[in-house]
mmCIF file of C-alpha atoms in Angstrom:
data_model
loop_
_atom_site.group_PDB
_atom_site.id
_atom_site.type_symbol
_atom_site.label_atom_id
_atom_site.label_comp_id
_atom_site.label_asym_id
_atom_site.label_seq_id
_atom_site.Cartn_x
_atom_site.Cartn_y
_atom_site.Cartn_z
ATOM 1 C CA MET A 1 -132.864 22.396 -245.993
ATOM 2 C CA SER A 2 -133.340 22.734 -242.275
ATOM 3 C CA HIS A 3 -132.187 25.783 -240.358
ATOM 4 C CA THR A 4 -131.385 23.493 -237.411
ATOM 5 C CA SER A 5 -127.712 22.609 -237.197
ATOM 6 C CA PRO A 6 -127.590 18.970 -238.361
ATOM 7 C CA PRO A 7 -125.831 16.335 -236.218
ATOM 8 C CA LEU A 8 -122.205 15.639 -237.065
ATOM 9 C CA GLY A 9 -123.064 12.076 -238.083
ATOM 10 C CA LEU A 10 -125.489 13.282 -240.752
ATOM 11 C CA ARG A 11 -122.929 15.723 -242.114
ATOM 12 C CA VAL A 12 -119.995 13.327 -242.410
ATOM 13 C CA ALA A 13 -121.858 10.139 -243.379
ATOM 14 C CA PRO A 14 -122.227 10.802 -247.134
ATOM 15 C CA HIS A 15 -118.532 11.717 -247.357
ATOM 16 C CA LEU A 16 -117.551 8.482 -245.619
ATOM 17 C CA ALA A 17 -119.865 6.414 -247.827
ATOM 18 C CA ILE A 18 -118.502 7.892 -251.039
ATOM 19 C CA VAL A 19 -114.902 7.083 -250.043
ATOM 20 C CA SER A 20 -115.835 3.398 -250.034
ATOM 21 C CA MET A 21 -117.523 3.750 -253.403
ATOM 22 C CA GLY A 22 -114.513 5.565 -254.897
ATOM 23 C CA TYR A 23 -112.156 2.839 -253.732
ATOM 24 C CA VAL A 24 -114.190 0.059 -255.345
ATOM 25 C CA MET A 25 -114.860 2.078 -258.482
ATOM 26 C CA PHE A 26 -111.229 2.960 -259.281
ATOM 27 C CA GLY A 27 -108.943 0.786 -257.153
ATOM 28 C CA TYR A 28 -108.725 -1.902 -259.839
ATOM 29 C CA ALA A 29 -107.191 0.638 -262.248
ATOM 30 C CA GLY A 30 -104.080 0.762 -260.073
ATOM 31 C CA VAL A 31 -103.136 -2.759 -261.223
ATOM 32 C CA PRO A 32 -103.910 -2.979 -264.968
ATOM 33 C CA ASP A 33 -101.238 -5.630 -265.577
ATOM 34 C CA PHE A 34 -102.897 -7.936 -263.036
ATOM 35 C CA TYR A 35 -106.214 -7.916 -264.894
ATOM 36 C CA LEU A 36 -104.614 -8.053 -268.357
ATOM 37 C CA SER A 37 -102.750 -11.224 -267.396
ATOM 38 C CA GLN A 38 -105.316 -12.739 -265.011
ATOM 39 C CA TYR A 39 -108.114 -12.768 -267.591
ATOM 40 C CA ASP A 40 -106.031 -12.564 -270.815
ATOM 41 C CA ILE A 41 -107.666 -9.336 -272.008
ATOM 42 C CA GLY A 42 -106.597 -6.187 -273.843
ATOM 43 C CA TYR A 43 -107.067 -2.515 -273.039
ATOM 44 C CA THR A 44 -110.470 -2.389 -274.727
ATOM 45 C CA SER A 45 -111.758 -5.042 -272.325
ATOM 46 C CA PHE A 46 -109.980 -3.316 -269.463
ATOM 47 C CA GLY A 47 -112.000 -0.191 -270.302
ATOM 48 C CA LEU A 48 -115.155 -2.297 -270.045
ATOM 49 C CA MET A 49 -114.463 -2.776 -266.335
ATOM 50 C CA LEU A 50 -115.317 0.885 -265.816
ATOM 51 C CA SER A 51 -118.125 0.987 -268.359
ATOM 52 C CA ALA A 52 -119.695 -2.021 -266.605
ATOM 53 C CA ILE A 53 -120.493 0.159 -263.600
ATOM 54 C CA LEU A 54 -121.415 3.325 -265.478
ATOM 55 C CA LEU A 55 -124.522 1.864 -267.113
ATOM 56 C CA PRO A 56 -126.041 0.735 -263.792
ATOM 57 C CA LEU A 57 -125.115 4.133 -262.339
ATOM 58 C CA VAL A 58 -127.416 5.564 -264.994
ATOM 59 C CA LEU A 59 -130.154 2.984 -264.435
ATOM 60 C CA ALA A 60 -130.121 3.642 -260.684
ATOM 61 C CA GLN A 61 -130.953 7.315 -261.080
ATOM 62 C CA TRP A 62 -134.641 6.865 -261.906
ATOM 63 C CA PRO A 63 -135.466 4.864 -258.737
ATOM 64 C CA ALA A 64 -133.145 7.135 -256.749
ATOM 65 C CA SER A 65 -135.042 10.250 -257.846
ATOM 66 C CA ARG A 66 -138.317 8.643 -256.797
ATOM 67 C CA LEU A 67 -137.109 7.204 -253.510
ATOM 68 C CA VAL A 68 -135.596 10.449 -252.202
ATOM 69 C CA GLU A 69 -138.959 12.177 -252.596
ATOM 70 C CA ARG A 70 -140.644 9.561 -250.393
ATOM 71 C CA THR A 71 -138.343 9.048 -247.417
ATOM 72 C CA THR A 72 -135.245 10.407 -245.695
ATOM 73 C CA THR A 73 -131.930 10.172 -247.480
ATOM 74 C CA THR A 74 -130.445 8.928 -244.198
ATOM 75 C CA ARG A 75 -132.360 5.658 -244.354
ATOM 76 C CA LEU A 76 -131.775 5.266 -248.072
ATOM 77 C CA LEU A 77 -128.030 5.765 -247.624
ATOM 78 C CA ILE A 78 -127.907 3.018 -244.996
ATOM 79 C CA VAL A 79 -129.466 0.494 -247.377
ATOM 80 C CA ALA A 80 -127.459 1.601 -250.427
ATOM 81 C CA THR A 81 -124.122 1.690 -248.592
ATOM 82 C CA VAL A 82 -124.639 -1.762 -247.061
ATOM 83 C CA ALA A 83 -125.636 -3.154 -250.477
ATOM 84 C CA GLN A 84 -122.632 -1.730 -252.317
ATOM 85 C CA ALA A 85 -120.261 -2.883 -249.576
ATOM 86 C CA GLY A 86 -121.659 -6.406 -249.655
ATOM 87 C CA LEU A 87 -121.520 -6.672 -253.438
ATOM 88 C CA ALA A 88 -117.957 -5.319 -253.521
ATOM 89 C CA SER A 89 -116.785 -8.287 -251.459
ATOM 90 C CA THR A 90 -117.815 -10.719 -254.224
ATOM 91 C CA VAL A 91 -115.947 -9.307 -257.233
ATOM 92 C CA ASP A 92 -112.471 -10.550 -256.323
ATOM 93 C CA PHE A 93 -113.680 -14.156 -256.447
ATOM 94 C CA ALA A 94 -114.953 -13.981 -260.042
ATOM 95 C CA PRO A 95 -113.511 -16.940 -261.990
ATOM 96 C CA THR A 96 -113.918 -15.377 -265.448
ATOM 97 C CA PHE A 97 -113.819 -11.914 -266.974
ATOM 98 C CA PRO A 98 -117.547 -11.911 -267.919
ATOM 99 C CA THR A 99 -118.293 -12.700 -264.272
ATOM 100 C CA VAL A 100 -116.186 -9.719 -263.189
ATOM 101 C CA LEU A 101 -118.209 -7.492 -265.496
ATOM 102 C CA ALA A 102 -121.508 -8.916 -264.242
ATOM 103 C CA LEU A 103 -120.581 -8.439 -260.578
ATOM 104 C CA ARG A 104 -119.324 -4.900 -261.156
ATOM 105 C CA PHE A 105 -122.598 -4.207 -262.979
ATOM 106 C CA LEU A 106 -124.605 -5.338 -259.940
ATOM 107 C CA TRP A 107 -122.357 -3.328 -257.640
ATOM 108 C CA GLY A 108 -122.888 -0.294 -259.868
ATOM 109 C CA ILE A 109 -126.634 -0.291 -259.176
ATOM 110 C CA ALA A 110 -126.053 0.082 -255.432
ATOM 111 C CA ALA A 111 -123.220 2.534 -256.041
ATOM 112 C CA GLY A 112 -125.499 4.664 -258.232
ATOM 113 C CA LEU A 113 -127.937 4.939 -255.349
ATOM 114 C CA VAL A 114 -125.122 5.935 -252.980
ATOM 115 C CA LEU A 115 -123.926 8.630 -255.379
ATOM 116 C CA SER A 116 -127.294 10.225 -256.081
ATOM 117 C CA VAL A 117 -128.804 9.837 -252.603
ATOM 118 C CA GLY A 118 -125.636 11.195 -251.003
ATOM 119 C CA ALA A 119 -125.686 14.300 -253.209
ATOM 120 C CA THR A 120 -129.372 14.855 -252.390
ATOM 121 C CA HIS A 121 -128.618 14.327 -248.692
ATOM 122 C CA ILE A 122 -126.110 17.197 -248.827
ATOM 123 C CA ALA A 123 -128.482 19.410 -250.818
ATOM 124 C CA ARG A 124 -131.064 19.033 -248.024
ATOM 125 C CA LEU A 125 -128.634 19.869 -245.240
ATOM 126 C CA TYR A 126 -127.021 22.927 -246.832
ATOM 127 C CA SER A 127 -127.868 25.809 -249.126
ATOM 128 C CA GLY A 128 -126.049 28.511 -251.077
ATOM 129 C CA ASP A 129 -122.266 28.731 -250.808
ATOM 130 C CA ALA A 130 -122.163 26.066 -248.093
ATOM 131 C CA ALA A 131 -123.896 23.643 -250.464
ATOM 132 C CA SER A 132 -121.346 24.283 -253.225
ATOM 133 C CA ARG A 133 -118.505 23.690 -250.804
ATOM 134 C CA GLN A 134 -119.993 20.482 -249.384
ATOM 135 C CA GLN A 135 -120.842 19.080 -252.805
ATOM 136 C CA GLY A 136 -117.230 19.713 -253.772
ATOM 137 C CA VAL A 137 -115.974 17.897 -250.690
ATOM 138 C CA TYR A 138 -118.375 15.055 -251.492
ATOM 139 C CA GLY A 139 -116.849 14.626 -254.931
ATOM 140 C CA GLY A 140 -113.380 14.949 -253.439
ATOM 141 C CA MET A 141 -114.019 12.048 -251.101
ATOM 142 C CA LEU A 142 -115.003 9.867 -254.060
ATOM 143 C CA THR A 143 -111.657 10.648 -255.641
ATOM 144 C CA LEU A 144 -109.824 10.175 -252.353
ATOM 145 C CA GLY A 145 -111.139 6.614 -252.242
ATOM 146 C CA GLY A 146 -109.725 6.046 -255.721
ATOM 147 C CA ALA A 147 -106.360 7.554 -254.763
ATOM 148 C CA PHE A 148 -106.179 5.240 -251.757
ATOM 149 C CA GLY A 149 -106.981 2.349 -254.086
ATOM 150 C CA PHE A 150 -104.126 3.267 -256.408
ATOM 151 C CA LEU A 151 -101.736 3.193 -253.459
ATOM 152 C CA ILE A 152 -102.956 -0.012 -251.798
ATOM 153 C CA THR A 153 -104.037 -2.352 -254.625
ATOM 154 C CA PRO A 154 -100.514 -3.035 -255.968
ATOM 155 C CA ARG A 155 -99.546 -4.112 -252.451
ATOM 156 C CA LEU A 156 -102.672 -6.256 -252.140
ATOM 157 C CA VAL A 157 -101.850 -8.044 -255.392
ATOM 158 C CA THR A 158 -98.361 -8.801 -254.109
ATOM 159 C CA ALA A 159 -99.602 -9.953 -250.693
ATOM 160 C CA THR A 160 -102.832 -11.758 -251.560
ATOM 161 C CA GLY A 161 -102.741 -12.488 -255.279
ATOM 162 C CA GLY A 162 -105.664 -10.155 -255.965
ATOM 163 C CA ILE A 163 -107.992 -10.767 -252.999
ATOM 164 C CA GLY A 164 -109.014 -7.427 -251.548
ATOM 165 C CA ILE A 165 -108.797 -5.304 -254.675
ATOM 166 C CA HIS A 166 -112.550 -4.813 -254.388
ATOM 167 C CA ALA A 167 -113.376 -6.375 -251.031
ATOM 168 C CA LEU A 168 -111.459 -3.816 -248.962
ATOM 169 C CA GLY A 169 -114.229 -1.382 -249.857
ATOM 170 C CA THR A 170 -116.513 -3.342 -247.522
ATOM 171 C CA LEU A 171 -114.413 -2.396 -244.484
ATOM 172 C CA ILE A 172 -114.137 1.225 -245.594
ATOM 173 C CA ALA A 173 -117.938 1.480 -245.612
ATOM 174 C CA VAL A 174 -118.374 0.488 -241.950
ATOM 175 C CA PRO A 175 -117.907 3.986 -240.398
ATOM 176 C CA ALA A 176 -120.482 5.460 -242.792
ATOM 177 C CA VAL A 177 -123.082 2.837 -241.917
ATOM 178 C CA GLY A 178 -122.448 3.395 -238.217
ATOM 179 C CA ALA A 179 -122.860 7.170 -238.459
ATOM 180 C CA LEU A 180 -126.052 6.817 -240.483
ATOM 181 C CA TYR A 181 -127.562 4.185 -238.209
ATOM 182 C CA ARG A 182 -127.137 6.400 -235.152
ATOM 183 C CA ASN A 183 -129.152 9.126 -236.904
ATOM 184 C CA ARG A 184 -131.673 6.927 -238.695
ATOM 185 C CA HIS A 185 -134.691 8.560 -237.018
ATOM 186 C CA ASP A 186 -133.656 12.152 -237.769
ATOM 187 C CA ARG A 187 -136.057 13.908 -240.162
ATOM 188 C CA LEU A 188 -133.692 16.680 -241.279
ATOM 189 C CA THR A 189 -132.996 14.821 -244.529
ATOM 190 C CA GLY A 190 -136.640 14.167 -245.398
ATOM 191 C CA PRO A 191 -138.207 15.545 -248.598
ATOM 192 C CA SER A 192 -139.908 18.930 -248.463
ATOM 193 C CA GLU A 193 -143.595 19.181 -249.326
ATOM 194 C CA SER A 194 -142.891 21.282 -252.411
ATOM 195 C CA ALA A 195 -140.370 18.739 -253.681
ATOM 196 C CA SER A 196 -142.771 15.853 -253.126
ATOM 197 C CA GLU A 197 -145.557 17.640 -254.967
ATOM 198 C CA THR A 198 -143.438 18.580 -257.978
ATOM 199 C CA ALA A 199 -141.045 15.623 -258.089
ATOM 200 C CA GLY A 200 -139.646 15.359 -261.584
ATOM 201 C CA GLY A 201 -142.414 17.547 -262.979
ATOM 202 C CA SER A 202 -140.314 20.130 -264.756
ATOM 203 C CA VAL A 203 -136.813 18.717 -264.404
ATOM 204 C CA LEU A 204 -136.646 17.130 -267.865
ATOM 205 C CA THR A 205 -137.388 20.450 -269.563
ATOM 206 C CA ASN A 206 -135.556 22.768 -267.172
ATOM 207 C CA PRO A 207 -132.901 24.533 -269.311
ATOM 208 C CA VAL A 208 -130.454 25.017 -266.433
ATOM 209 C CA VAL A 209 -130.609 21.329 -265.477
ATOM 210 C CA ILE A 210 -130.080 20.322 -269.116
ATOM 211 C CA LEU A 211 -127.087 22.647 -269.475
ATOM 212 C CA ALA A 212 -125.662 21.466 -266.155
ATOM 213 C CA SER A 213 -125.961 17.898 -267.467
ATOM 214 C CA LEU A 214 -123.838 18.802 -270.501
ATOM 215 C CA CYS A 215 -121.219 20.300 -268.201
ATOM 216 C CA TYR A 216 -121.273 17.124 -266.134
ATOM 217 C CA VAL A 217 -120.738 15.010 -269.266
ATOM 218 C CA ALA A 218 -117.419 16.789 -269.841
ATOM 219 C CA ALA A 219 -116.319 16.751 -266.204
ATOM 220 C CA ILE A 220 -117.182 13.131 -265.443
ATOM 221 C CA GLY A 221 -116.030 11.900 -268.855
ATOM 222 C CA SER A 222 -112.629 13.550 -268.469
ATOM 223 C CA TYR A 223 -112.264 12.436 -264.873
ATOM 224 C CA LEU A 224 -113.220 8.818 -265.576
ATOM 225 C CA THR A 225 -110.951 8.522 -268.594
ATOM 226 C CA LEU A 226 -107.941 9.850 -266.719
ATOM 227 C CA SER A 227 -108.693 7.755 -263.634
ATOM 228 C CA ALA A 228 -109.076 4.482 -265.535
ATOM 229 C CA PHE A 229 -106.014 4.804 -267.752
ATOM 230 C CA ILE A 230 -103.558 7.022 -265.876
ATOM 231 C CA THR A 231 -101.546 4.066 -264.545
ATOM 232 C CA SER A 232 -101.065 2.511 -267.987
ATOM 233 C CA TYR A 233 -100.460 6.002 -269.449
ATOM 234 C CA PHE A 234 -97.522 6.588 -267.126
ATOM 235 C CA GLU A 235 -96.232 3.056 -267.645
ATOM 236 C CA ASP A 236 -96.193 3.720 -271.402
ATOM 237 C CA LEU A 237 -93.979 6.732 -270.668
ATOM 238 C CA GLY A 238 -91.671 4.557 -268.595
ATOM 239 C CA VAL A 239 -92.711 6.280 -265.387
ATOM 240 C CA PHE A 240 -93.394 3.983 -262.425
ATOM 241 C CA GLY A 241 -94.337 4.789 -258.860
ATOM 242 C CA PRO A 242 -97.232 6.510 -257.080
ATOM 243 C CA LEU A 243 -97.787 9.222 -259.710
ATOM 244 C CA ASN A 244 -101.204 7.716 -260.468
ATOM 245 C CA ALA A 245 -102.205 8.228 -256.836
ATOM 246 C CA LEU A 246 -100.827 11.766 -257.015
ATOM 247 C CA VAL A 247 -103.109 12.486 -259.992
ATOM 248 C CA LEU A 248 -106.160 11.351 -258.028
ATOM 249 C CA GLY A 249 -104.870 13.246 -255.013
ATOM 250 C CA VAL A 250 -104.870 16.391 -257.134
ATOM 251 C CA ALA A 251 -108.406 15.527 -258.233
ATOM 252 C CA THR A 252 -109.419 15.216 -254.582
ATOM 253 C CA LEU A 253 -107.992 18.669 -253.897
ATOM 254 C CA GLY A 254 -109.730 20.067 -256.979
ATOM 255 C CA ARG A 255 -113.149 18.669 -256.124
ATOM 256 C CA ALA A 256 -112.945 19.635 -252.474
ATOM 257 C CA SER A 257 -111.728 23.170 -253.151
ATOM 258 C CA GLY A 258 -113.968 23.894 -256.134
ATOM 259 C CA GLY A 259 -116.964 24.720 -253.974
ATOM 260 C CA SER A 260 -114.853 26.741 -251.547
ATOM 261 C CA VAL A 261 -113.793 29.083 -254.346
ATOM 262 C CA VAL A 262 -117.372 30.410 -254.481
ATOM 263 C CA VAL A 263 -117.237 31.184 -250.763
ATOM 264 C CA ARG A 264 -113.864 32.922 -250.724
ATOM 265 C CA PHE A 265 -113.887 34.793 -254.024
ATOM 266 C CA PRO A 266 -116.466 36.841 -255.956
ATOM 267 C CA VAL A 267 -117.038 34.163 -258.587
ATOM 268 C CA THR A 268 -120.220 32.274 -259.472
ATOM 269 C CA ASP A 269 -120.709 28.560 -260.040
ATOM 270 C CA PRO A 270 -121.117 28.944 -263.844
ATOM 271 C CA LYS A 271 -117.878 30.941 -264.048
ATOM 272 C CA ILE A 272 -116.009 28.189 -262.210
ATOM 273 C CA ILE A 273 -117.403 25.641 -264.673
ATOM 274 C CA ALA A 274 -116.510 27.756 -267.725
ATOM 275 C CA GLY A 275 -113.014 28.657 -266.531
ATOM 276 C CA ALA A 276 -112.059 25.151 -265.462
ATOM 277 C CA SER A 277 -113.420 23.621 -268.681
ATOM 278 C CA ALA A 278 -111.436 26.122 -270.759
ATOM 279 C CA VAL A 279 -108.241 25.090 -268.973
ATOM 280 C CA ALA A 280 -109.138 21.452 -269.660
ATOM 281 C CA VAL A 281 -109.537 22.211 -273.373
ATOM 282 C CA LEU A 282 -106.048 23.705 -273.501
ATOM 283 C CA GLY A 283 -104.566 20.893 -271.404
ATOM 284 C CA PHE A 284 -106.038 18.013 -273.372
ATOM 285 C CA GLY A 285 -105.218 19.752 -276.648
ATOM 286 C CA THR A 286 -101.596 20.104 -275.619
ATOM 287 C CA LEU A 287 -101.448 16.472 -274.478
ATOM 288 C CA ALA A 288 -102.718 15.389 -277.885
ATOM 289 C CA ALA A 289 -99.975 17.347 -279.677
ATOM 290 C CA ALA A 290 -97.056 17.473 -277.238
ATOM 291 C CA PRO A 291 -93.969 15.392 -277.996
ATOM 292 C CA ALA A 292 -92.479 13.052 -275.408
ATOM 293 C CA GLY A 293 -90.987 14.915 -272.478
ATOM 294 C CA PRO A 294 -91.690 16.394 -269.049
ATOM 295 C CA LEU A 295 -94.833 18.125 -270.328
ATOM 296 C CA ARG A 296 -96.537 14.764 -270.798
ATOM 297 C CA VAL A 297 -95.876 13.914 -267.156
ATOM 298 C CA VAL A 298 -96.931 17.247 -265.657
ATOM 299 C CA LEU A 299 -99.995 18.044 -267.783
ATOM 300 C CA PRO A 300 -102.206 15.172 -266.519
ATOM 301 C CA LEU A 301 -101.922 16.692 -263.044
ATOM 302 C CA LEU A 302 -103.041 20.116 -264.279
ATOM 303 C CA VAL A 303 -105.837 18.714 -266.420
ATOM 304 C CA MET A 304 -107.159 16.501 -263.620
ATOM 305 C CA LEU A 305 -107.231 19.528 -261.322
ATOM 306 C CA ALA A 306 -109.150 21.518 -263.942
ATOM 307 C CA VAL A 307 -111.812 18.884 -264.636
ATOM 308 C CA SER A 308 -112.277 18.236 -260.902
ATOM 309 C CA LEU A 309 -112.968 21.825 -259.853
ATOM 310 C CA PRO A 310 -116.490 22.139 -261.363
ATOM 311 C CA PHE A 311 -118.142 19.085 -259.747
ATOM 312 C CA GLY A 312 -119.557 20.861 -256.710
ATOM 313 C CA ALA A 313 -120.586 23.839 -258.809
ATOM 314 C CA ILE A 314 -122.445 21.628 -261.305
ATOM 315 C CA TYR A 315 -124.326 19.803 -258.547
ATOM 316 C CA ASN A 316 -125.247 23.088 -256.876
ATOM 317 C CA VAL A 317 -126.444 24.727 -260.111
ATOM 318 C CA ALA A 318 -128.703 21.748 -260.842
ATOM 319 C CA ALA A 319 -130.064 21.477 -257.286
ATOM 320 C CA ASP A 320 -130.888 25.210 -257.166
ATOM 321 C CA ALA A 321 -132.723 25.135 -260.498
ATOM 322 C CA THR A 322 -135.814 23.327 -259.184
ATOM 323 C CA ALA A 323 -137.601 22.398 -255.960
ATOM 324 C CA SER A 324 -137.057 18.709 -256.843
ATOM 325 C CA GLU A 325 -133.340 18.723 -256.078
ATOM 326 C CA GLY A 326 -133.213 14.914 -255.961
ATOM 327 C CA SER A 327 -134.681 14.555 -259.450
ATOM 328 C CA ALA A 328 -132.418 17.285 -260.827
ATOM 329 C CA LEU A 329 -129.266 15.699 -259.429
ATOM 330 C CA ALA A 330 -130.365 12.250 -260.617
ATOM 331 C CA MET A 331 -130.873 13.593 -264.139
ATOM 332 C CA VAL A 332 -127.442 15.260 -264.203
ATOM 333 C CA ILE A 333 -125.722 12.117 -262.923
ATOM 334 C CA ALA A 334 -127.651 9.873 -265.324
ATOM 335 C CA ILE A 335 -126.934 11.896 -268.468
ATOM 336 C CA GLY A 336 -123.292 12.379 -267.526
ATOM 337 C CA ASN A 337 -122.644 8.717 -266.898
ATOM 338 C CA LEU A 338 -124.721 7.602 -269.894
ATOM 339 C CA VAL A 339 -122.387 9.471 -272.232
ATOM 340 C CA ALA A 340 -119.280 8.733 -270.193
ATOM 341 C CA LEU A 341 -119.828 4.968 -270.195
ATOM 342 C CA VAL A 342 -118.607 4.716 -273.795
ATOM 343 C CA LEU A 343 -115.411 6.675 -273.148
ATOM 344 C CA PRO A 344 -113.400 3.950 -271.346
ATOM 345 C CA VAL A 345 -114.084 1.505 -274.173
ATOM 346 C CA VAL A 346 -113.305 4.125 -276.812
ATOM 347 C CA THR A 347 -110.093 5.064 -275.017
ATOM 348 C CA GLY A 348 -109.057 1.425 -274.675
ATOM 349 C CA SER A 349 -109.782 0.818 -278.343
ATOM 350 C CA ILE A 350 -107.686 3.837 -279.321
ATOM 351 C CA ARG A 351 -104.860 2.557 -277.107
ATOM 352 C CA ASP A 352 -105.040 -0.929 -278.671
ATOM 353 C CA ALA A 353 -105.160 0.474 -282.211
ATOM 354 C CA THR A 354 -102.585 3.288 -281.998
ATOM 355 C CA GLY A 355 -100.484 2.511 -278.938
ATOM 356 C CA GLY A 356 -101.283 5.931 -277.465
ATOM 357 C CA TYR A 357 -104.032 8.143 -276.061
ATOM 358 C CA GLU A 358 -103.873 11.180 -278.349
ATOM 359 C CA GLY A 359 -107.192 10.410 -280.056
ATOM 360 C CA ALA A 360 -108.945 10.109 -276.701
ATOM 361 C CA PHE A 361 -107.531 13.468 -275.612
ATOM 362 C CA LEU A 362 -109.048 15.091 -278.715
ATOM 363 C CA VAL A 363 -112.468 13.650 -277.846
ATOM 364 C CA LEU A 364 -112.167 15.242 -274.404
ATOM 365 C CA VAL A 365 -111.222 18.562 -275.988
ATOM 366 C CA GLY A 366 -114.582 18.512 -277.770
ATOM 367 C CA LEU A 367 -116.578 17.624 -274.651
ATOM 368 C CA ASN A 368 -114.983 20.380 -272.581
ATOM 369 C CA THR A 369 -115.568 22.920 -275.345
ATOM 370 C CA VAL A 370 -119.283 22.085 -275.100
ATOM 371 C CA ALA A 371 -119.052 22.570 -271.324
ATOM 372 C CA VAL A 372 -117.629 26.069 -271.741
ATOM 373 C CA GLY A 373 -120.524 27.072 -273.980
ATOM 374 C CA SER A 374 -123.085 25.464 -271.652
ATOM 375 C CA ALA A 375 -121.722 27.327 -268.632
ATOM 376 C CA VAL A 376 -121.996 30.634 -270.475
ATOM 377 C CA LEU A 377 -125.611 29.837 -271.373
ATOM 378 C CA ILE A 378 -126.376 28.962 -267.733
ATOM 379 C CA THR A 379 -125.266 32.436 -266.708
ATOM 380 C CA ARG A 380 -127.533 34.044 -269.316
ATOM 381 C CA THR A 381 -130.477 31.770 -268.471
ATOM 382 C CA ARG A 382 -130.301 32.602 -264.756
ATOM 383 C CA GLN A 383 -130.197 36.367 -265.322
#
């Protein structure tokens, strides 16, 4: 991390890039009925649309961890953002459902690079409390893109018959590419000598990175499950309107403010992770048992806020655990998404088999319980 104040373009570029990625990643989930009827699929297949990008997100982490130790994240972000924007423009023209999955898989490789390189970019520009706050904002912008998608995609379906559900992400990426291109020669986001010499050397066995990965499994798994199925969840309750966007709006607030909590209050990153995960356990447990009523409408908002708060803290804990911050963040993202990729399919299968989501909520109770224990162990390991 440089002590020189970085240019504004370098600071805002990863946040702009991740908005585009969030839109493409989640915007489709705002119109489940369109895909169910367009391709004659069920909810299990609908869950595959998210899983199709999670596997390449995992696969992209190994090259990402190597690339960030060899060149500036600024240049890597330019290439990755252009690639994901270009691939996004192709998905809406897929004639069959397998083609949709294949194109989202290809897009996921570029998106995985954007996600990991962007997080490393921030880790190199900031340190300490500022890093936690910026990593939180970074995650919040991903969710903001999804919230925008939930608001706009139903209107796109009405106006264009489905064209633009993915392709609009191409236009959203333009400001990020412009900001990065203007600063392409800046060396502030280059790898440090210590990181280059030790890249990946001890990351796989670092206990803090491993524990942070378990925390990320719970956070990303909960977040992805709610994001993918919240529209159909509310429709099952007979609730229509922009509540799905409100849920992702709450997630945006949670991610963006999670890092700021460390700055404003005497609380550590592991305590944020443990506290938020404990609230998620109670929330998901109540959702699994609560009868029909207002509680089922309000609780998803609270739970989404809880699972969104720890993202910046998890990234910061992992990045601080080793000199190879790029490799550490890549490992956390890879493990989290590797486990999370099965959750959309599992959730869809539960919905097809039972007509509800209670079983999926119980799975998320278990994952967040593991996160609470992992956060406690992080505190003890760092002492």
